GROMACS .gro file of C-alpha atoms in nm:
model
  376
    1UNK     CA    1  -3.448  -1.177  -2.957
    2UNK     CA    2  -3.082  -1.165  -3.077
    3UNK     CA    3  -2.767  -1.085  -2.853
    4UNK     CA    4  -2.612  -0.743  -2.811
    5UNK     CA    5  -2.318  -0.786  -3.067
    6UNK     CA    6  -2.024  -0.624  -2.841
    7UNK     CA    7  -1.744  -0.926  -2.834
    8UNK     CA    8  -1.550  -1.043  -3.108
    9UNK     CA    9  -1.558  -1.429  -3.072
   10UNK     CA   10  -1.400  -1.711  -3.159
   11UNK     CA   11  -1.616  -1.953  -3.393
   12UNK     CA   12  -1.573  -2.251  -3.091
   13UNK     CA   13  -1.804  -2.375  -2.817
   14UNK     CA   14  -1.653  -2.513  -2.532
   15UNK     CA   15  -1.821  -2.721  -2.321
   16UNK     CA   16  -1.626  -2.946  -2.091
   17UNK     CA   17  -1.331  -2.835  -1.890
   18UNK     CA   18  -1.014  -3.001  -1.644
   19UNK     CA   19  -0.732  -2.854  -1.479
   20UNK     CA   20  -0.585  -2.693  -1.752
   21UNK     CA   21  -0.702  -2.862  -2.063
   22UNK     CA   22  -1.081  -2.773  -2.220
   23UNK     CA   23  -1.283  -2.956  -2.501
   24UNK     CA   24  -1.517  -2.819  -2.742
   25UNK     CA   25  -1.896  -2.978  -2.857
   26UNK     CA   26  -1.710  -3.212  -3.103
   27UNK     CA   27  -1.480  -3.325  -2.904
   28UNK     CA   28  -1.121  -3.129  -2.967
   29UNK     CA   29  -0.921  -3.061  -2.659
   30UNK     CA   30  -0.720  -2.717  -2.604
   31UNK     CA   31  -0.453  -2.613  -2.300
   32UNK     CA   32  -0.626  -2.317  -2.156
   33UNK     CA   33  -0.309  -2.061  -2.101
   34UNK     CA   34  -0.597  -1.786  -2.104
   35UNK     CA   35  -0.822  -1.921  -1.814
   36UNK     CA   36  -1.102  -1.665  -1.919
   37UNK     CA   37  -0.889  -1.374  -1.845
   38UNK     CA   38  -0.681  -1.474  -1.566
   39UNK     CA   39  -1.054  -1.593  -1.414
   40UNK     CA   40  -0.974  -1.991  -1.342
   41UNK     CA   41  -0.696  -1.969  -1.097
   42UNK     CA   42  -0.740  -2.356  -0.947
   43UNK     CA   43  -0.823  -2.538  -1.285
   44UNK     CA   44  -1.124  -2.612  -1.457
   45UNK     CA   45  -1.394  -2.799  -1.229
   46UNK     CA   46  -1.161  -2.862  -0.954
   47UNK     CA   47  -1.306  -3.166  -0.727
   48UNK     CA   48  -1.266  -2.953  -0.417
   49UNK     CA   49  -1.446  -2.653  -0.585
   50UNK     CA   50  -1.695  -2.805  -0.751
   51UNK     CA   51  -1.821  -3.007  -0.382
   52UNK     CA   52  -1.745  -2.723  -0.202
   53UNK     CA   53  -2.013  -2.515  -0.439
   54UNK     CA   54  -2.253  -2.846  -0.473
   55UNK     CA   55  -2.245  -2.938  -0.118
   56UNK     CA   56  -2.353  -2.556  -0.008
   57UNK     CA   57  -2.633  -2.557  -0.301
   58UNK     CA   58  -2.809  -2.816  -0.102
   59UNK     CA   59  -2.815  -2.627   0.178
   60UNK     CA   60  -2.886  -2.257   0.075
   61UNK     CA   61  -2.779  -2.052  -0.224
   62UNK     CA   62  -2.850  -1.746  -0.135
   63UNK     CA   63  -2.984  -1.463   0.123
   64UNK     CA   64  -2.885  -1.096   0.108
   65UNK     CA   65  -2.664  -0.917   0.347
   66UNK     CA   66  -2.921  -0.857   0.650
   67UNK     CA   67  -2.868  -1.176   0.771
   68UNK     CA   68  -2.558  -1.346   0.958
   69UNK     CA   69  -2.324  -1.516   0.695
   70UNK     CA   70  -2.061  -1.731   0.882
   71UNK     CA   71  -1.898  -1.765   0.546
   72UNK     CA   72  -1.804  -1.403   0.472
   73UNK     CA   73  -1.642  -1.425   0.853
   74UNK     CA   74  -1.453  -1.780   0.777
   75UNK     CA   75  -1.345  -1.609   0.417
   76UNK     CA   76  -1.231  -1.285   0.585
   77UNK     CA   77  -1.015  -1.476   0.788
   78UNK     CA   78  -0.857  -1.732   0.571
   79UNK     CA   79  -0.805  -1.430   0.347
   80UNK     CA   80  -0.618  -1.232   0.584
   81UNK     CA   81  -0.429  -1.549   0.671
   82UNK     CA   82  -0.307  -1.617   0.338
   83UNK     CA   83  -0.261  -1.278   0.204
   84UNK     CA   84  -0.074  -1.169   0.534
   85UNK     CA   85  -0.382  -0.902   0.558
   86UNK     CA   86  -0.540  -1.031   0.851
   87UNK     CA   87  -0.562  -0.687   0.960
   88UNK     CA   88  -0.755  -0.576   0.714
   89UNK     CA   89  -1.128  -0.533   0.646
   90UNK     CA   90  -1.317  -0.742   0.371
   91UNK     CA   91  -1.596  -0.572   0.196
   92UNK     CA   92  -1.753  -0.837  -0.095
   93UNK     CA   93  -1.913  -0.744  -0.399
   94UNK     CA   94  -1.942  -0.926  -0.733
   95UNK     CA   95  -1.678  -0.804  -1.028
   96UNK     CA   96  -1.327  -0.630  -1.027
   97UNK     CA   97  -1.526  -0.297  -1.216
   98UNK     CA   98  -1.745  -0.320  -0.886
   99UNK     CA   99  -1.462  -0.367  -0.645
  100UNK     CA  100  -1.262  -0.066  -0.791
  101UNK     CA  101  -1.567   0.160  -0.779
  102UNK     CA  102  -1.636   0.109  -0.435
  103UNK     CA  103  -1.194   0.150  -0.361
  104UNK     CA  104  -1.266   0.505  -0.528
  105UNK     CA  105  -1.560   0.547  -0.363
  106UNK     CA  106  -1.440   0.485   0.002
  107UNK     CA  107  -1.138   0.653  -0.067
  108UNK     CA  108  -1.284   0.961  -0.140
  109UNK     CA  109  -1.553   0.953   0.208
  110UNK     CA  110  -1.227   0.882   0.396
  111UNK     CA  111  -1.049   1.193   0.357
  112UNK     CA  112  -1.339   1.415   0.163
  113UNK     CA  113  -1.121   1.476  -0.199
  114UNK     CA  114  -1.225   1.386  -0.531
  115UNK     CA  115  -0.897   1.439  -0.739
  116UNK     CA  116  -0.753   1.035  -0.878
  117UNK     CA  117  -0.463   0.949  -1.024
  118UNK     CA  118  -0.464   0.745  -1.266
  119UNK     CA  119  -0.194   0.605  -1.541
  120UNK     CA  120  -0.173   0.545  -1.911
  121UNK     CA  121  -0.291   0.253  -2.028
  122UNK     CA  122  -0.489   0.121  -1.694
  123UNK     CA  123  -0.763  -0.055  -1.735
  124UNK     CA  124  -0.971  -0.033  -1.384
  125UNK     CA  125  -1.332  -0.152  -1.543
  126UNK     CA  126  -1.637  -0.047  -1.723
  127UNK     CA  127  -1.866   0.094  -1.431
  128UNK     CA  128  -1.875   0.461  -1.396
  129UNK     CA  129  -1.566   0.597  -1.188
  130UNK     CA  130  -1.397   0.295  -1.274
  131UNK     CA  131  -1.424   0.315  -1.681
  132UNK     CA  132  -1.357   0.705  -1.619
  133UNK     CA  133  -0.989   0.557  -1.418
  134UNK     CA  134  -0.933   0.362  -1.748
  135UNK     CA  135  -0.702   0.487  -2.024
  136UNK     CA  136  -0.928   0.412  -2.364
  137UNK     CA  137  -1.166   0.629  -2.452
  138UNK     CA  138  -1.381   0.443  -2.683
  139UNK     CA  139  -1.536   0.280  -2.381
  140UNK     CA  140  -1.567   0.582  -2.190
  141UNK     CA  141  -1.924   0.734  -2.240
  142UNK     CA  142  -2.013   1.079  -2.243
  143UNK     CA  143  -2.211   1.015  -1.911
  144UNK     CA  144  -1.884   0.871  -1.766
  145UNK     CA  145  -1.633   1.190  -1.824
  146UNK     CA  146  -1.552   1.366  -1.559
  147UNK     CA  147  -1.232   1.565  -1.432
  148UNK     CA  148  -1.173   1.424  -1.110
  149UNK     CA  149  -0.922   1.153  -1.304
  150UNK     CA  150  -0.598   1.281  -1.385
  151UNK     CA  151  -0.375   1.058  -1.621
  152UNK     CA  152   0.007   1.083  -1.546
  153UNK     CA  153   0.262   0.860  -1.734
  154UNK     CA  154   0.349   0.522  -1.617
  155UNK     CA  155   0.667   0.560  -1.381
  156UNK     CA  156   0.707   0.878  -1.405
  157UNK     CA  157   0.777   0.994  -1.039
  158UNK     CA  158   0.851   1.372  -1.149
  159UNK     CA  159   0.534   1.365  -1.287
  160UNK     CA  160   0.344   1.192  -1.021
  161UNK     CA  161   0.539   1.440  -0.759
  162UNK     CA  162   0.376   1.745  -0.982
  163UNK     CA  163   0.041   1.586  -0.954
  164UNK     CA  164   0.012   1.616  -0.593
  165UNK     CA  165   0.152   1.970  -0.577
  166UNK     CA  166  -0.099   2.031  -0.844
  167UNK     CA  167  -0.452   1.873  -0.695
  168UNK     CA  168  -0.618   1.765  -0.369
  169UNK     CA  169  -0.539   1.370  -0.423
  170UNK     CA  170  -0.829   1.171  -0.330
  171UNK     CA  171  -0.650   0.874  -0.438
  172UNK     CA  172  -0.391   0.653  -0.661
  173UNK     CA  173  -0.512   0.378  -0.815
  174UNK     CA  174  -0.259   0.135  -1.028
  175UNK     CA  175  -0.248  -0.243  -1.107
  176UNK     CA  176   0.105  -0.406  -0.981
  177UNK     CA  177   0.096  -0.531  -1.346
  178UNK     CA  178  -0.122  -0.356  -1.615
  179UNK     CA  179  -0.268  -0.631  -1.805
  180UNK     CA  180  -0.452  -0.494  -2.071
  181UNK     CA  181  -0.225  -0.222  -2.104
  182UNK     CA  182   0.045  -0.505  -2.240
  183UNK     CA  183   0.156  -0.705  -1.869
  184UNK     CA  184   0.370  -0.373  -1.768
  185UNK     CA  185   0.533  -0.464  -1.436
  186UNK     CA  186   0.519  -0.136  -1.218
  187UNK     CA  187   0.847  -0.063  -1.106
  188UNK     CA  188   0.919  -0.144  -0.744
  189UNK     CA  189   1.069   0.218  -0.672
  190UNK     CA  190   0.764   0.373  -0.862
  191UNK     CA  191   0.508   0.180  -0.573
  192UNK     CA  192   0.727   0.299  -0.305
  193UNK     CA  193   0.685   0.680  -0.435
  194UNK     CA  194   0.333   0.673  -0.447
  195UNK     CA  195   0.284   0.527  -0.087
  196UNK     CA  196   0.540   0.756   0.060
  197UNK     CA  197   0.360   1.077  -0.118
  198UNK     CA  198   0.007   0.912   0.001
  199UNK     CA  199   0.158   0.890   0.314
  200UNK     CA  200   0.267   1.281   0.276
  201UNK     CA  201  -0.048   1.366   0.190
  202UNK     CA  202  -0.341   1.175   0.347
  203UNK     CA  203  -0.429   1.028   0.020
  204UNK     CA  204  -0.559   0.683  -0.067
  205UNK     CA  205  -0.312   0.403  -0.237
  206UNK     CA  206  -0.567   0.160  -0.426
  207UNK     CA  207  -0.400  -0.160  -0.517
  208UNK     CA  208  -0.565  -0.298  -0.782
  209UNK     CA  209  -0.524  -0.665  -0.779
  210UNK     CA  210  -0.814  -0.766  -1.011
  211UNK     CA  211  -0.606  -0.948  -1.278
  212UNK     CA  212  -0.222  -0.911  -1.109
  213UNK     CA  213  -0.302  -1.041  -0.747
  214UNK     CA  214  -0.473  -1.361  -0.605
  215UNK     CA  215  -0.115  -1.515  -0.618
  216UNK     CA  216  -0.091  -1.504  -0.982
  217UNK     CA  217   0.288  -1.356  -0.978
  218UNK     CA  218   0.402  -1.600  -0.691
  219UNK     CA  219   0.322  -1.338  -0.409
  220UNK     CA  220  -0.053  -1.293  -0.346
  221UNK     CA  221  -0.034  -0.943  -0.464
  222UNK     CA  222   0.180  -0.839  -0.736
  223UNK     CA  223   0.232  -0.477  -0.465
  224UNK     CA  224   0.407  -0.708  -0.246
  225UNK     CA  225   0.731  -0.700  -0.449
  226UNK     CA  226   0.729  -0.361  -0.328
  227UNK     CA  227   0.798  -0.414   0.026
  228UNK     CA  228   0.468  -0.194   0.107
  229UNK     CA  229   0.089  -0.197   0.226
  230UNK     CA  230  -0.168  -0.025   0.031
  231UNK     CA  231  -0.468   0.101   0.158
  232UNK     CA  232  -0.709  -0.096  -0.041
  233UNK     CA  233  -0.597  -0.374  -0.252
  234UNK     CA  234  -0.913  -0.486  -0.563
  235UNK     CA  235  -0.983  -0.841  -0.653
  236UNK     CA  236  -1.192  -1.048  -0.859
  237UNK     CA  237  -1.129  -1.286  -1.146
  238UNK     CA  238  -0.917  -1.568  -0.989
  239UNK     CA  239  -1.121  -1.520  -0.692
  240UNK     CA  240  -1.396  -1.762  -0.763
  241UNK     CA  241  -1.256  -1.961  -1.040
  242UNK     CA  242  -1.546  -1.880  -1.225
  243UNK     CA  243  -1.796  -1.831  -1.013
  244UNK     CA  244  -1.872  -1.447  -1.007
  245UNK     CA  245  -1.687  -1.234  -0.671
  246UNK     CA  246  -1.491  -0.945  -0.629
  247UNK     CA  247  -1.384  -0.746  -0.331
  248UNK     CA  248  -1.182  -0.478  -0.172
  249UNK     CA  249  -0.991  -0.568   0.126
  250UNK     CA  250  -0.939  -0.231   0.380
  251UNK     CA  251  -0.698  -0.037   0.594
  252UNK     CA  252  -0.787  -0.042   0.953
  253UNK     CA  253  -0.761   0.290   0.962
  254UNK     CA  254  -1.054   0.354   0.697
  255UNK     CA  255  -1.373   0.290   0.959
  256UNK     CA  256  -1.646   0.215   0.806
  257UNK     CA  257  -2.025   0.342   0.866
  258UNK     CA  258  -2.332   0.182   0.781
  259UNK     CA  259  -2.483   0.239   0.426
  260UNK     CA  260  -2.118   0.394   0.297
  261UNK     CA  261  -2.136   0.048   0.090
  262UNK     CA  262  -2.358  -0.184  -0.001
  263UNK     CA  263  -2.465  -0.533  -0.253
  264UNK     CA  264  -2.742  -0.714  -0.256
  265UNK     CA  265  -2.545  -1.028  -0.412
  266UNK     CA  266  -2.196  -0.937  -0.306
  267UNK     CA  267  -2.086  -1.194  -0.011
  268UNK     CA  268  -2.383  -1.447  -0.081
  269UNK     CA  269  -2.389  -1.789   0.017
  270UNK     CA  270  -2.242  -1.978  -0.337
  271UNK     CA  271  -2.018  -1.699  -0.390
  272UNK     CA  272  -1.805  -1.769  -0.035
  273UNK     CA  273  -1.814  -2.121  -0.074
  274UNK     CA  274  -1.644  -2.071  -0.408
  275UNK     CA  275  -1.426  -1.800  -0.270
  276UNK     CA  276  -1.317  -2.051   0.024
  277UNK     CA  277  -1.269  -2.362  -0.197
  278UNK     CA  278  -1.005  -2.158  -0.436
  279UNK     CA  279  -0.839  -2.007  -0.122
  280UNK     CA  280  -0.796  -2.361   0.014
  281UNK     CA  281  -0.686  -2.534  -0.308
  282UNK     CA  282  -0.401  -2.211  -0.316
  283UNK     CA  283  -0.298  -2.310   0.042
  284UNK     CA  284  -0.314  -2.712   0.020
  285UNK     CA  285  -0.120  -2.731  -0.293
  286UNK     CA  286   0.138  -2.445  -0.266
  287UNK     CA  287   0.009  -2.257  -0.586
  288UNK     CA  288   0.153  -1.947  -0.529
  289UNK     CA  289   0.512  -2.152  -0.542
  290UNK     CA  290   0.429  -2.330  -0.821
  291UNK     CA  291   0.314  -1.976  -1.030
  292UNK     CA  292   0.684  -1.865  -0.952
  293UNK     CA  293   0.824  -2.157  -1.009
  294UNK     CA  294   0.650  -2.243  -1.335
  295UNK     CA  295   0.618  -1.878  -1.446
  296UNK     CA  296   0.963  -1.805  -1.365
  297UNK     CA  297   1.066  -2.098  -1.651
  298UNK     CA  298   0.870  -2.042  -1.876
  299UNK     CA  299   0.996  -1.621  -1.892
  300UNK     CA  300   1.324  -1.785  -1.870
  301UNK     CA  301   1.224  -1.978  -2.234
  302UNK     CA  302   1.059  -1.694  -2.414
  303UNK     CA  303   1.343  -1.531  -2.402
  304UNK     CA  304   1.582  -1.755  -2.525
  305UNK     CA  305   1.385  -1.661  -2.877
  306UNK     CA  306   1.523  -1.431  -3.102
  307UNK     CA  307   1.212  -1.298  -3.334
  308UNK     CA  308   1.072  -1.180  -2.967
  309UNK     CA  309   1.075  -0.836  -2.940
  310UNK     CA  310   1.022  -0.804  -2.526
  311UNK     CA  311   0.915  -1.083  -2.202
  312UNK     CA  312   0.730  -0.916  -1.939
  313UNK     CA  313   0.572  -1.054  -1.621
  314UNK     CA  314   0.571  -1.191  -1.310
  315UNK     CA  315   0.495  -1.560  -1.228
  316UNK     CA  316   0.183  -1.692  -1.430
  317UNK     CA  317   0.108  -1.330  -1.613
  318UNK     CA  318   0.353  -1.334  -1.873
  319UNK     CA  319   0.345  -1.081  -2.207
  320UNK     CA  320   0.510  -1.187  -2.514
  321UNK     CA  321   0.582  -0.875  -2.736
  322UNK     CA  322   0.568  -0.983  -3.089
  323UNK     CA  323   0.704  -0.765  -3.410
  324UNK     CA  324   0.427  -0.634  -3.653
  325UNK     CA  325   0.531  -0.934  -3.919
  326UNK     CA  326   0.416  -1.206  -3.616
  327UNK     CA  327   0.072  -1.091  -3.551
  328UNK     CA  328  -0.067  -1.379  -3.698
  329UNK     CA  329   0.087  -1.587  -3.380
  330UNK     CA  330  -0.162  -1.597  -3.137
  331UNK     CA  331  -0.460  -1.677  -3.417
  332UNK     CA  332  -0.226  -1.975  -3.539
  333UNK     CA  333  -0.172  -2.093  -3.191
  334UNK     CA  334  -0.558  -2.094  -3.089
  335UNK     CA  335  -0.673  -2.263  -3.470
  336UNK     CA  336  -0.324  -2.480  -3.516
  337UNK     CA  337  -0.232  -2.604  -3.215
  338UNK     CA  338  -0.569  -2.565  -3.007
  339UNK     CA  339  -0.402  -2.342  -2.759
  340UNK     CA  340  -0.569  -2.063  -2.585
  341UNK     CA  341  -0.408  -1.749  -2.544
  342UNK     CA  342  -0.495  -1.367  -2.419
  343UNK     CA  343  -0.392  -1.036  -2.616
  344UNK     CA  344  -0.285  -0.690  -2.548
  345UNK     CA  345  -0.223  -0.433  -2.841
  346UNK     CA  346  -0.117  -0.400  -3.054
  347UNK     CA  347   0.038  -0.748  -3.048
  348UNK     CA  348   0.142  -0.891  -2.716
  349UNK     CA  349   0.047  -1.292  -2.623
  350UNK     CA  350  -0.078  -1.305  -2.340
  351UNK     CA  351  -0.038  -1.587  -2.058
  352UNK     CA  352  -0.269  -1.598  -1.792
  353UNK     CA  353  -0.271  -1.957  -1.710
  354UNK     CA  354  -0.451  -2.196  -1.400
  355UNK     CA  355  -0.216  -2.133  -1.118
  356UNK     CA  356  -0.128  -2.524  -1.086
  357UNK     CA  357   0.021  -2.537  -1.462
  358UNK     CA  358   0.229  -2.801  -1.481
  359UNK     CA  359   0.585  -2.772  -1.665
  360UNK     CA  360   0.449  -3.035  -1.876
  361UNK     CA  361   0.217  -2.827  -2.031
  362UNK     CA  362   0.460  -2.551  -2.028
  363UNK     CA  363   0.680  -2.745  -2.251
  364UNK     CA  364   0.373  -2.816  -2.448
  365UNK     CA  365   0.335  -2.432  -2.514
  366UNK     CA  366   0.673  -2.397  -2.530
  367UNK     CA  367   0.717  -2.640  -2.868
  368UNK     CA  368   0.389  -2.493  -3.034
  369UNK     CA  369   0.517  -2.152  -2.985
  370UNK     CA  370   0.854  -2.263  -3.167
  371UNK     CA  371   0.674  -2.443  -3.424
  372UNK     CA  372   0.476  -2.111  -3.477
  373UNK     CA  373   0.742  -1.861  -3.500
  374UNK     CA  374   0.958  -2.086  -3.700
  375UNK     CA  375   0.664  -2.111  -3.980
  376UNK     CA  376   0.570  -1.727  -3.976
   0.00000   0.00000   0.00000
């Protein structure tokens, strides 16, 4: 048996990782600025995370959700804590395509509409409502269309005030920062529209938080800029530095009923202790600061060059937009300088570094990239 050839991949095999810095089987270090899509938000094998995860191994790995699990209760809370949620519901599943589906799901048995607004260029995940809520079509299968997902321009509040004249509005799902659509920072008068016309209209404001939130921009979510609450705010990724847990995070005025959801490995036993250690590591050593702090310089630097065409971001999600003749940047800084990088297209670097960067390695980014752009 061979593996299903879907993912264009980089000829390296990495198999040791610290903080920020990984090394492949013979031996070559990189700085990780990619963190496996925004995915390691405390560092690679963090001592707290790694006995956290060990330590609950020994005792039990895993039962399913018809059992007590004091964890889910002591993650709910230091969740709620943290995020400044603690009103809120926590409802755990296993991947951000997994938390969005259930957001659209529960939004539309809350208030019994189907219509969802969507916007150009989201990316919400390749389950079915969720890949149908995502702007590219060559992932969408025939299985997944559907016309309950209406696509309106990205702040566009004429458009989005048409919308709901025009359909029963189930819900409005958007990230704070679209990340595969190119790190687009959604306006902060474009969030307050759609909660006021959700508001208006007794529809659902999703908040999804999957790559932008998890204090990745220097609040915890990326909405928070905003000055609102949504009704459900998405998460995944950084959740579990690594380990694999999503989750939605609810309203109190969405009840719930039993059966509405369900997961057989959402909430187990490894996947709280993870989601606890990386909650505790963002507490104890003030990560959320340092993402502003370290993000904020290093947007300040980018844009201080001159062949860059646009900075976007917040914090430690940062999109470089590079002319046509630069394309070749982020290859030459992966295979050059052994640093790891994301993309958006058609040619945007992304940055989606460990949220305890350092400026050090910053700077270290910082020279590469100059060394790059001054030999393209």
């Amino acid at each position: 048996m061979k593996l299903f050839d879907v993912y264009p991949i980089n000829p390296i095999n990495i198999v040791q990782g610290m903080g920020s810095l990984v090394y492949d089987d013979k031996g070559t270090e990189y700085l990780d600025l990619y963190g496996g899509h925004a995915v390691i938000s405390i560092g690679h094998t963090n001592p707290h995370y790694v006995k956290r995860l060990e330590d609950q191994l020994h005792q039990i790995g895993f039962y399913s959700n018809s059992i007590e699990i004091p964890l889910q209760t002591q993650l709910a809370e230091k969740l709620g804590h943290i995020s400044g949620k603690e009103d809120y519901q926590l409802f755990l599943c296993n991947s951000g395509a997994e938390a969005n589906e259930n957001a659209l799901k529960l939004a539309s048995f809350y208030n019994g509409k189907k219509k969802i607004i969507a916007f150009k260029k989201a990316f919400h995940g390749r389950t079915s409502l969720a890949v149908a809520a995502t702007d590219n079509p060559k992932i969408v299968a025939p299985v997944n269309e559907t016309e309950n997902v209406v696509f309106l321009p990205w702040n566009d509040e004429a458009a989005l005030e048409q919308a709901f004249k025009d359909h029963e509005v189930s819900s409005v799902i958007i990230e704070g920062i679209q990340g595969v659509g190119g790190i687009q920072v959604a306006p902060v008068s474009f969030l307050q529209k759609i909660r006021s016309l959700c508001d208006v209209h007794n529809a659902v404001f999703i908040a999804d938080s999957v790559q932008c939130g998890y204090g990745r921009t220097g609040k915890f979510f990326s909405h928070d800029f905003a000055g609102i609450n949504a009704d459900i705010y998405s998460m995944a990724k950084g959740m579990g530095n690594g380990f694999p847990v999503g989750g939605i995070i609810i309203s109190p005025k969405i009840a719930p009923v039993y059966g509405m959801l369900g997961t057989t490995f959402g909430g187990n036993h490894l996947a709280c202790a993870a989601g606890l250690a990386v909650l505790e590591v963002i507490e104890r050593d003030n990560l959320m600061q340092n993402a502003a702090e370290v993000g904020g310089y290093l947007l300040e630097e980018l844009k201080k060059f001159d062949k860059v065409k646009e900075v976007r971001g917040r914090g430690l999600m940062i999109g470089i937009d590079l002319p046509e003749e630069l394309a070749n940047v982020k290859k030459d800084l992966l295979f050059k300088h052994h640093i790891f990088t994301g993309e958006a297209k058609p040619n945007v670097v992304r940055l989606l570094p460990a949220l305890n960067l350092t400026k050090g390695y910053a700077d270290r980014f910082l020279e590469a990239f100059s060394t790059t752009l001054n030999n393209s």
